[in-house]
XYZ file of C-alpha atoms in Angstrom:
668
model
C 68.166 112.044 108.834
C 71.200 111.580 111.089
C 74.063 113.970 110.703
C 76.390 112.802 107.914
C 79.528 112.523 109.945
C 78.089 111.503 113.247
C 80.744 109.836 115.232
C 79.872 107.258 117.847
C 82.159 106.204 120.681
C 83.229 102.590 120.743
C 82.625 102.949 124.530
C 79.034 103.231 123.802
C 79.180 100.670 121.140
C 80.074 97.509 123.114
C 77.815 95.039 121.567
C 76.526 91.556 122.224
C 74.978 89.230 119.750
C 71.276 88.684 120.219
C 69.764 86.000 118.075
C 70.204 87.072 114.467
C 70.066 90.780 115.202
C 72.902 93.162 116.104
C 71.209 95.877 118.120
C 73.446 97.962 120.216
C 73.299 97.135 123.908
C 75.729 97.739 126.804
C 77.841 94.695 127.318
C 79.422 94.905 130.957
C 81.554 91.881 130.236
C 83.383 93.340 127.297
C 87.026 92.588 127.774
C 88.490 95.039 125.493
C 89.590 98.580 126.669
C 87.197 101.372 125.559
C 88.768 103.583 122.904
C 87.050 106.230 120.723
C 87.004 105.125 117.334
C 87.601 108.574 115.917
C 90.376 109.432 118.176
C 93.740 110.122 116.455
C 95.693 106.968 116.788
C 98.824 107.885 114.816
C 101.881 109.832 115.746
C 101.798 111.595 112.378
C 103.109 115.066 111.158
C 101.014 117.867 109.997
C 101.770 118.573 106.324
C 101.330 121.751 104.445
C 99.948 119.913 101.383
C 96.803 118.826 103.501
C 95.181 122.178 102.503
C 95.227 120.875 98.791
C 93.235 117.821 99.633
C 89.705 118.773 100.757
C 87.183 116.268 99.619
C 85.032 118.969 97.817
C 88.002 121.031 96.643
C 88.556 121.473 92.890
C 92.146 122.566 92.145
C 93.900 123.167 88.804
C 96.890 120.883 87.803
C 98.804 122.307 84.678
C 101.412 120.129 82.996
C 103.842 121.398 80.587
C 105.432 118.691 78.661
C 107.732 118.565 75.598
C 105.643 117.593 72.582
C 107.922 114.815 71.657
C 107.781 113.336 75.198
C 103.888 113.615 75.135
C 103.683 111.873 71.715
C 105.956 109.101 72.908
C 103.883 108.762 76.218
C 100.739 108.360 74.243
C 102.212 105.955 71.652
C 103.468 103.606 74.459
C 101.086 104.177 77.492
C 101.660 100.719 78.967
C 105.421 101.478 79.378
C 104.420 103.805 82.221
C 107.800 105.645 81.619
C 108.240 108.982 83.557
C 108.661 112.092 81.527
C 110.336 115.190 82.891
C 107.561 118.177 83.110
C 106.973 121.290 84.588
C 103.750 121.448 86.805
C 101.657 124.071 88.459
C 99.302 122.734 91.221
C 96.855 125.179 92.558
C 99.299 128.038 91.861
C 102.308 126.139 93.227
C 104.889 125.768 90.410
C 107.619 123.087 90.128
C 110.071 121.988 87.527
C 111.776 118.589 87.038
C 108.628 116.541 88.067
C 108.010 112.968 86.980
C 104.793 112.460 85.014
C 103.662 108.992 83.928
C 100.569 106.803 83.008
C 99.266 104.576 85.817
C 97.010 101.521 86.184
C 96.758 97.985 84.942
C 93.408 96.693 83.494
C 92.048 100.209 83.111
C 95.226 101.441 81.378
C 95.132 98.478 78.994
C 91.469 99.102 78.306
C 91.928 102.858 77.614
C 95.187 102.072 75.515
C 92.938 99.941 73.283
C 90.581 102.724 72.394
C 90.802 104.480 69.277
C 88.878 107.466 70.386
C 90.382 108.304 73.858
C 93.671 109.003 75.572
C 92.184 109.676 78.845
C 94.580 107.854 81.032
C 95.066 107.901 84.777
C 98.456 109.517 85.698
C 100.885 109.920 88.498
C 102.894 112.942 89.499
C 106.110 112.192 91.263
C 107.659 115.623 92.588
C 110.845 114.144 93.779
C 111.538 111.809 90.721
C 114.614 113.848 89.511
C 115.324 115.958 92.646
C 115.104 113.838 95.797
C 114.840 117.111 97.954
C 111.952 118.399 96.058
C 108.235 118.121 97.210
C 104.976 120.016 96.768
C 104.356 121.461 100.060
C 105.747 118.235 101.687
C 104.064 115.881 99.028
C 106.226 113.608 97.118
C 103.567 111.870 94.999
C 99.962 112.157 93.871
C 97.856 110.274 91.351
C 94.972 111.550 89.071
C 92.384 108.993 88.355
C 90.250 109.131 85.249
C 87.008 107.609 86.552
C 86.951 105.014 83.867
C 84.329 102.946 85.444
C 82.491 105.433 87.542
C 79.901 107.821 85.931
C 79.240 109.313 89.292
C 82.956 110.592 89.814
C 82.185 109.760 93.581
C 82.867 106.257 94.515
C 86.513 106.656 95.498
C 86.026 110.054 97.327
C 83.001 108.741 99.366
C 84.689 105.521 100.377
C 87.747 107.227 101.709
C 85.488 109.848 103.456
C 83.531 107.144 105.119
C 86.613 105.402 106.478
C 87.870 108.795 107.614
C 84.598 109.199 109.648
C 85.413 106.219 111.666
C 88.912 107.232 112.462
C 90.929 105.258 109.959
C 94.115 106.735 108.494
C 93.566 106.823 104.783
C 94.792 108.759 101.738
C 93.246 112.239 101.168
C 91.375 113.111 97.964
C 90.164 116.132 95.922
C 89.105 116.876 92.362
C 91.472 118.099 89.683
C 91.105 119.906 86.311
C 93.924 118.725 84.469
C 95.525 120.923 81.972
C 98.216 119.615 79.350
C 100.135 122.192 77.420
C 97.417 124.638 78.096
C 94.516 122.421 76.994
C 91.880 121.132 79.434
C 92.447 117.298 79.448
C 89.641 116.428 81.739
C 88.085 116.391 85.251
C 89.894 113.981 87.428
C 89.920 112.607 91.020
C 93.227 113.443 92.828
C 94.370 111.058 95.434
C 97.394 111.350 97.902
C 99.730 108.541 96.901
C 100.813 106.058 99.632
C 104.482 106.994 99.681
C 107.059 108.603 101.977
C 104.940 111.806 102.579
C 101.812 109.718 103.340
C 103.743 107.494 105.796
C 105.287 110.434 107.552
C 101.932 112.237 107.763
C 100.306 109.211 109.455
C 103.138 107.476 111.348
C 105.725 110.092 112.055
C 109.337 110.721 111.119
C 110.200 107.173 112.267
C 108.387 105.674 109.307
C 111.577 105.297 107.643
C 112.396 102.433 109.779
C 109.333 100.559 108.575
C 108.505 98.775 105.362
C 105.580 99.092 102.833
C 104.080 96.247 100.774
C 101.721 96.532 97.995
C 99.404 93.761 96.861
C 98.687 92.138 93.465
C 95.711 89.953 92.826
C 95.158 86.880 95.064
C 97.070 88.376 98.052
C 94.894 86.340 100.474
C 97.580 86.126 103.233
C 97.231 82.324 103.526
C 100.334 80.748 105.057
C 102.328 78.370 102.809
C 105.599 76.888 103.994
C 108.505 78.011 101.978
C 106.543 80.641 99.875
C 108.120 83.995 98.986
C 104.656 85.558 98.630
C 105.418 87.051 95.224
C 102.024 88.824 95.020
C 103.031 91.094 97.841
C 105.799 93.468 96.658
C 107.916 95.735 98.674
C 107.464 99.477 97.854
C 109.404 101.076 100.543
C 111.980 100.052 103.327
C 114.041 96.983 104.051
C 112.699 93.678 105.077
C 115.452 91.031 104.333
C 113.803 87.917 102.860
C 110.482 89.207 103.659
C 111.100 87.932 107.299
C 108.682 90.449 108.919
C 105.898 89.836 106.324
C 106.265 86.024 106.567
C 106.139 86.208 110.485
C 102.965 88.299 110.288
C 101.190 85.872 107.778
C 102.315 82.844 109.927
C 101.052 84.456 113.066
C 97.772 85.363 111.489
C 97.181 81.841 110.185
C 98.239 80.257 113.566
C 95.685 82.158 115.589
C 93.811 79.549 117.699
C 90.288 79.267 116.724
C 88.329 82.044 118.438
C 91.282 83.358 120.214
C 93.839 86.177 119.743
C 97.051 84.226 119.888
C 99.938 86.722 119.099
C 98.211 88.674 116.399
C 98.387 91.948 118.232
C 102.190 91.820 118.238
C 102.104 91.727 114.384
C 99.030 93.549 113.322
C 97.080 96.739 114.140
C 93.869 95.027 114.381
C 91.561 98.079 114.378
C 93.078 99.037 110.886
C 92.108 95.589 109.504
C 88.549 95.621 111.053
C 87.809 99.164 109.752
C 89.072 98.107 106.183
C 86.983 94.953 106.339
C 83.825 96.786 107.587
C 84.380 99.468 104.929
C 84.327 97.091 102.092
C 81.179 95.162 103.160
C 79.146 98.157 104.093
C 79.998 100.189 100.945
C 79.912 97.129 98.538
C 83.686 97.027 97.593
C 84.604 93.586 96.358
C 87.463 94.574 94.122
C 89.283 94.167 97.475
C 90.434 91.557 100.191
C 86.730 90.864 100.773
C 86.391 89.609 97.252
C 87.853 87.212 94.873
C 90.524 89.596 93.541
C 92.191 89.847 97.031
C 94.036 92.999 96.382
C 93.752 96.769 96.543
C 95.261 97.208 100.009
C 98.760 97.806 101.343
C 100.546 96.678 104.425
C 102.882 98.982 106.339
C 105.070 97.536 109.127
C 106.938 99.564 111.734
C 110.397 98.758 112.867
C 109.069 96.129 115.238
C 107.236 94.258 112.505
C 103.723 95.271 113.458
C 101.578 95.840 110.264
C 98.856 98.262 109.569
C 96.327 97.871 106.802
C 96.357 100.794 104.287
C 93.321 100.917 101.996
C 93.725 101.864 98.269
C 91.849 102.078 95.107
C 88.022 102.331 95.632
C 86.946 103.085 92.140
C 84.880 99.958 92.160
C 83.237 100.732 95.405
C 79.404 101.000 95.946
C 79.052 97.771 93.893
C 81.063 99.124 90.900
C 82.319 95.604 90.220
C 78.738 94.517 89.330
C 77.928 91.818 91.747
C 74.108 92.315 91.588
C 72.741 95.521 92.812
C 69.199 94.763 93.996
C 66.054 96.508 93.064
C 63.405 97.340 95.764
C 62.854 93.625 96.447
C 66.416 92.929 97.399
C 66.499 95.454 100.308
C 64.116 93.332 102.254
C 65.540 89.951 101.099
C 66.083 87.377 103.949
C 69.520 87.490 105.469
C 69.614 83.738 105.633
C 70.430 83.490 102.090
C 73.783 85.230 102.455
C 76.193 86.410 99.746
C 73.906 86.266 96.941
C 74.902 89.893 95.822
C 76.466 93.028 97.090
C 73.206 94.338 98.447
C 72.486 91.703 100.875
C 75.851 90.305 101.894
C 75.721 89.263 105.628
C 77.792 91.315 108.039
C 78.691 87.916 109.571
C 80.286 86.697 106.345
C 81.656 89.877 104.763
C 82.912 88.278 101.533
C 81.618 87.896 98.034
C 83.002 85.530 95.373
C 85.412 83.770 97.913
C 84.975 81.745 101.009
C 85.690 82.942 104.500
C 88.216 80.277 105.060
C 90.321 81.612 102.060
C 90.890 84.944 103.682
C 92.251 84.500 107.125
C 92.460 88.268 107.873
C 88.684 88.135 107.897
C 87.911 84.659 109.009
C 90.290 84.465 111.858
C 89.798 87.930 113.338
C 86.101 87.769 113.346
C 86.129 84.471 115.139
C 87.521 86.329 118.169
C 84.445 87.699 120.204
C 86.240 90.867 121.154
C 87.190 91.722 117.514
C 83.786 90.866 116.223
C 82.271 93.373 118.655
C 84.748 96.102 117.539
C 83.903 95.139 113.862
C 80.291 95.414 114.505
C 80.761 98.780 116.104
C 82.497 99.990 112.966
C 79.556 98.277 110.881
C 77.103 100.370 112.834
C 79.135 103.601 112.485
C 79.421 103.148 108.714
C 75.691 102.329 108.668
C 75.254 105.879 110.307
C 77.318 107.298 107.588
C 75.027 105.653 104.866
C 72.078 107.068 106.554
C 73.257 110.574 105.322
C 74.483 109.405 101.969
C 71.590 110.709 99.690
C 72.193 114.157 101.063
C 75.893 113.895 100.757
C 75.672 112.753 97.135
C 73.338 115.581 96.288
C 75.689 118.192 97.831
C 78.841 116.723 96.159
C 76.889 116.621 92.770
C 76.242 120.429 93.141
C 79.971 121.088 93.582
C 81.223 118.789 90.724
C 78.419 119.046 88.126
C 79.658 122.220 86.364
C 83.164 120.631 85.895
C 81.694 117.349 84.698
C 79.603 119.199 82.102
C 82.701 121.047 80.932
C 84.879 117.935 80.861
C 85.842 117.520 77.180
C 87.148 113.876 77.501
C 84.677 112.335 79.813
C 83.733 108.684 79.375
C 80.176 109.252 80.197
C 77.567 111.808 79.246
C 76.282 114.247 81.775
C 72.911 112.319 81.672
C 74.650 109.163 82.599
C 76.249 111.056 85.523
C 72.863 112.231 86.459
C 71.285 108.766 86.305
C 74.081 107.373 88.329
C 73.268 109.608 91.263
C 69.546 109.106 91.515
C 67.571 106.295 92.939
C 65.457 103.933 90.755
C 63.275 101.155 92.026
C 63.287 99.514 88.558
C 66.864 99.858 87.563
C 69.254 97.290 88.689
C 72.229 98.909 90.525
C 74.753 96.329 89.373
C 77.566 97.282 87.088
C 76.231 96.923 83.596
C 78.972 94.306 82.575
C 77.817 93.765 79.065
C 75.315 96.624 78.600
C 77.184 99.210 76.819
C 76.188 102.866 76.508
C 73.907 104.041 73.865
C 75.641 103.528 70.459
C 78.014 100.801 71.495
C 75.655 97.847 71.457
C 77.176 94.759 69.904
C 80.789 96.012 69.928
C 83.539 93.447 70.769
C 87.001 93.941 72.386
C 90.093 94.359 70.330
C 92.016 91.313 69.166
C 93.902 89.697 71.907
C 91.563 91.288 74.645
C 88.578 88.945 74.241
C 89.121 87.621 77.797
C 87.812 90.856 79.201
C 84.309 89.959 78.220
C 82.265 87.734 80.475
C 81.388 84.436 78.950
C 78.097 84.482 76.868
C 75.118 84.200 79.079
C 77.027 85.225 82.326
C 76.539 88.958 81.934
C 75.814 90.169 85.341
C 75.748 86.751 86.702
C 75.839 86.466 90.488
C 77.548 83.286 91.667
C 76.329 81.112 94.509
C 78.088 81.501 97.828
C 81.688 80.335 97.635
C 81.882 80.173 93.930
C 84.212 82.094 91.816
C 82.573 84.543 89.347
C 83.630 84.756 85.750
C 86.676 87.057 86.101
C 87.714 90.118 84.000
C 91.285 88.997 84.548
C 94.396 90.704 83.298
C 95.895 87.272 82.923
C 93.135 86.245 80.278
C 93.472 89.363 78.280
C 95.917 88.017 75.806
C 99.489 89.158 74.991
C 98.580 92.381 73.531
C 99.914 94.765 76.173
C 100.144 97.866 74.036
C 96.590 97.968 72.830
C 97.791 99.296 69.504
C 98.989 97.778 66.349
C 101.648 98.910 64.019
C 99.496 100.886 61.805
C 99.324 104.710 62.055
C 95.556 104.571 62.016
C 95.539 102.940 65.506
C 98.165 105.225 66.964
C 97.110 107.366 69.979
C 97.261 110.995 69.381
C 97.548 113.852 71.814
C 94.583 116.126 73.084
C 92.826 117.701 70.145
C 92.790 114.541 68.211
C 91.106 111.526 69.615
C 91.594 112.547 73.225
C 88.121 112.000 74.500
C 84.691 110.748 73.821
C 83.700 107.067 74.357
C 85.781 103.882 74.090
C 85.322 100.431 72.936
C 85.654 98.698 76.369
C 84.030 101.384 78.419
C 80.613 99.730 78.465
C 81.945 96.584 80.056
C 82.990 98.267 83.275
C 80.263 100.902 83.571
C 78.835 100.953 87.271
C 75.250 101.126 87.962
C 73.564 103.809 90.045
C 75.560 104.644 93.163
C 72.356 105.940 94.994
C 70.235 102.923 94.062
C 72.857 100.574 95.576
C 73.643 102.677 98.498
C 70.001 103.101 99.724
C 69.150 99.313 99.085
C 72.175 98.388 100.927
C 71.276 100.713 103.811
C 67.905 99.155 104.195
C 69.373 95.644 104.117
C 71.908 96.652 106.776
C 69.306 98.253 108.998
C 67.221 95.066 108.831
C 70.246 92.928 109.713
C 71.382 95.066 112.534
C 67.851 95.410 114.023
C 67.681 99.205 113.465
C 64.666 101.220 112.147
C 64.534 100.726 108.314
C 64.636 103.932 106.340
C 61.852 103.781 103.650
C 63.191 103.659 100.061
C 62.443 106.793 98.023
C 58.980 106.749 96.307
C 59.757 106.778 92.557
C 56.157 106.181 91.510
C 56.468 109.353 89.439
C 59.308 107.751 87.417
C 57.449 104.406 87.129
C 53.950 105.718 86.440
C 52.517 108.944 84.790
C 49.491 110.503 83.779
C 47.868 109.242 80.612
C 46.091 112.610 79.921
C 42.633 111.294 80.816
C 42.257 109.311 83.963
C 45.301 110.208 86.057
C 48.396 108.444 87.019
C 48.614 104.843 85.642
C 51.097 102.071 85.341
C 50.167 100.897 81.893
C 52.619 99.121 79.501
C 53.011 101.455 76.518
C 52.853 99.696 73.107
C 54.151 101.313 69.899
C 53.195 100.092 66.379
C 54.419 101.089 62.950
C 51.922 100.569 60.129
C 50.228 98.029 62.341
C 53.425 96.205 63.312
C 54.484 96.197 67.019
C 57.872 97.755 67.582
C 60.065 95.763 70.045
C 62.161 97.694 72.596
C 64.385 94.842 73.863
C 66.023 96.594 76.968
C 64.001 99.586 77.991
C 60.261 99.789 77.519
C 58.548 103.052 76.464
C 57.423 105.142 79.495
C 55.440 108.391 80.143
C 57.248 111.387 81.414
C 55.465 114.784 81.911
C 52.656 113.589 79.889
C 54.995 112.612 76.914
C 55.598 109.066 75.726
C 59.337 108.588 75.876
C 61.248 105.785 73.782
C 64.700 104.733 73.284
C 66.017 106.754 70.288
C 68.336 104.176 68.818
C 65.648 101.377 68.788
C 62.936 103.695 67.394
C 65.227 104.978 64.533
C 66.156 101.550 63.506
C 62.563 100.329 63.714
C 61.580 103.066 61.276
C 64.250 101.864 58.878
C 66.375 104.944 59.213
C 70.057 104.798 58.504
C 71.632 105.605 61.892
C 75.119 106.875 62.498
C 76.801 107.623 65.922
C 79.478 110.286 66.236
C 81.369 109.455 69.733
C 83.393 112.755 69.466
C 80.345 114.944 69.403
C 77.920 112.498 70.955
C 75.379 112.983 68.108
C 72.949 110.591 66.514
C 72.358 111.183 62.749
C 69.415 109.465 61.129
C 68.345 109.553 57.370
C 64.875 108.377 56.553
C 63.708 109.045 53.050
C 64.433 112.681 52.383
C 64.602 113.652 56.106
C 67.961 114.002 57.898
C 67.486 114.124 61.745
C 70.467 115.076 64.162
C 70.175 114.773 67.869
C 73.021 115.512 70.248
C 72.701 113.689 73.487
C 71.960 115.940 76.348
C 70.386 118.599 74.235
C 66.689 119.487 74.020
C 67.046 120.615 70.402
C 67.274 118.541 67.294
C 68.013 119.444 63.616
C 65.831 118.217 60.796
C 67.018 119.125 57.278
C 69.379 121.690 58.705
C 66.458 123.337 60.671
C 66.901 123.525 64.407
C 63.738 122.723 66.395
C 63.019 122.750 70.160
C 61.675 119.515 71.667
C 58.787 119.912 74.039
C 60.634 117.852 76.684
C 64.145 117.058 77.207
C 65.750 113.597 76.599
C 66.225 111.393 79.598
C 68.471 108.402 80.650
C 67.033 105.173 81.627
C 69.023 101.834 81.961
C 71.814 103.490 80.108
C 69.456 104.239 77.153
C 68.664 107.712 75.886
C 64.889 108.232 75.661
C 63.265 111.004 73.547
C 59.712 112.156 73.049
C 58.004 109.770 70.445
C 55.528 112.089 69.005
C 58.075 114.806 68.280
C 60.631 112.617 66.729
C 58.052 110.682 64.585
C 56.344 113.689 63.264
C 59.624 115.375 62.525
C 60.488 112.330 60.472
C 57.128 112.719 58.470
C 55.098 110.163 60.364
C 51.409 110.317 61.461
C 50.976 109.707 65.366
C 47.838 108.527 67.106
C 47.452 107.809 70.789
C 44.967 105.427 72.285
C 44.632 106.162 75.881
C 42.500 103.094 76.728
C 44.852 100.577 75.285
C 47.989 102.569 75.943
C 48.867 102.331 72.225
C 50.813 104.746 70.095
C 50.242 104.019 66.359
C 52.704 105.382 63.876
C 51.593 105.576 60.277
C 53.892 106.296 57.058
C 52.276 109.174 55.193
């Protein structure tokens, strides 16, 4: 395994295209000046707050807010109004700090939940006192990991870009307390604001201008356009003159030539951003149909730098196919079929190359294509250490996730999101909700958030636009709450936590499965040695108790009638037949209730009352606590439990026919 953060000099990565392979060879005719990709290229200022933002660092952020302000904030989260709070960040105390909710579609989704107030937040330290900062930091955000059971996607993507020398926001992990109560385990991110700009571009940053992007910010030149999807955050750019000049110059590049692009764009920043998205499967970005989640910072001379932002959907979190074992070796001639096998030559998904000139026009220039491929190879180096990195990071954050009282996902879902499976699709579930949420629909006015029937997980052909989970189709209900008190959010201690009605729609698949399959595909494309995928035969087959390891299909019958398990078949784990608990209990005719606050399943069958808490290896039958002989496991977002133990606990007779791999349940 190569070192995780191995840095490769661009000098050694001059590349030439040989056939369809991109092996690294010295190109003496390279016309661009050699420059180490990891060299510091900014004229930034060292900031004291950098000590807070270490990737693996977990800090405490303690908010003290007036109860009336907190109640108002939770009643109207979509307003994003700042409240005046006191805050203690890793022991540093400040008063008169601005505190607000943040987000768009995610914020709308959480606000629609009846059982969670786990919003993402922002802290603006200079909101009420323009001279006040936190060790030089003016703003940070706290992200709730709404769509990421691994808690890692954002952190790892920023880390990967940092490893190739790109200026990016810093991250950490945060235990957030509100009025003395643990509100959740969050991802902390340095906001792109004055302090970020000064840290990266020096004190002269004030002479520049910063633009944020809304959806469909494709940078296509349109005569007379005011480019309304690009909004100015900081600085002055009268009539968007600098921005318009940049966009026009980008679109006016002669085919295969630089033109004047280097006078208006830090080309390296664009190439690094593009490479990061395609290598790490982030298509909620400029590389995808959404065309957003990046910023543009211009210096005083009108030269723009791409600033990356918002990687919570990285590692295929948006769900454009994930690829099982067969996808890793798929032919690269059929490009852009899903995020696992996107061609590095056409680093887009859900959109055509000619629609995104910052990709299409730059990569048409041989010198820039060579630089881009150098970054592609460096990021592939990073991926070659990803399994070890995920494992080490999991060790750091696992205790905090287990203790998180408001997490959207169970600890088991976290664990399944960071392990490899050859049989589980790594795509976002997009219509496969977590256990207990099957068949639920979005609130009135938010039906547009659901993909059309039959299109769940659909991967569009090259160039076609996939069904969008668009804010613009989500109806007019922006508050997510009606006028009744029953639907009104409450503060922590009430419904702050547990699962939510829309959560399953955005659940990302296994980070590790996608990363390793993507790595194998990239190695094949680049002409590198392909890393073998993990052997998961122990997960796919198991001992049947008589003739060793088999790969038999397990059949379960009740009083002679076969039980159907629609989305996860029974399997054998450690000599025990494991079945989806919800499907089993329903097949037995039990009355099943799910409590999202305590994450417990209660089933009543005849005179037996059975209670199972997800993640526990004990069950309660008629008030008596019993120890299961093996722990429950998560497979395809389903909780599997030992069939014999549960069935006998409910008064059924269990017989196992090893030859036919048949479990017969009989009512006694």
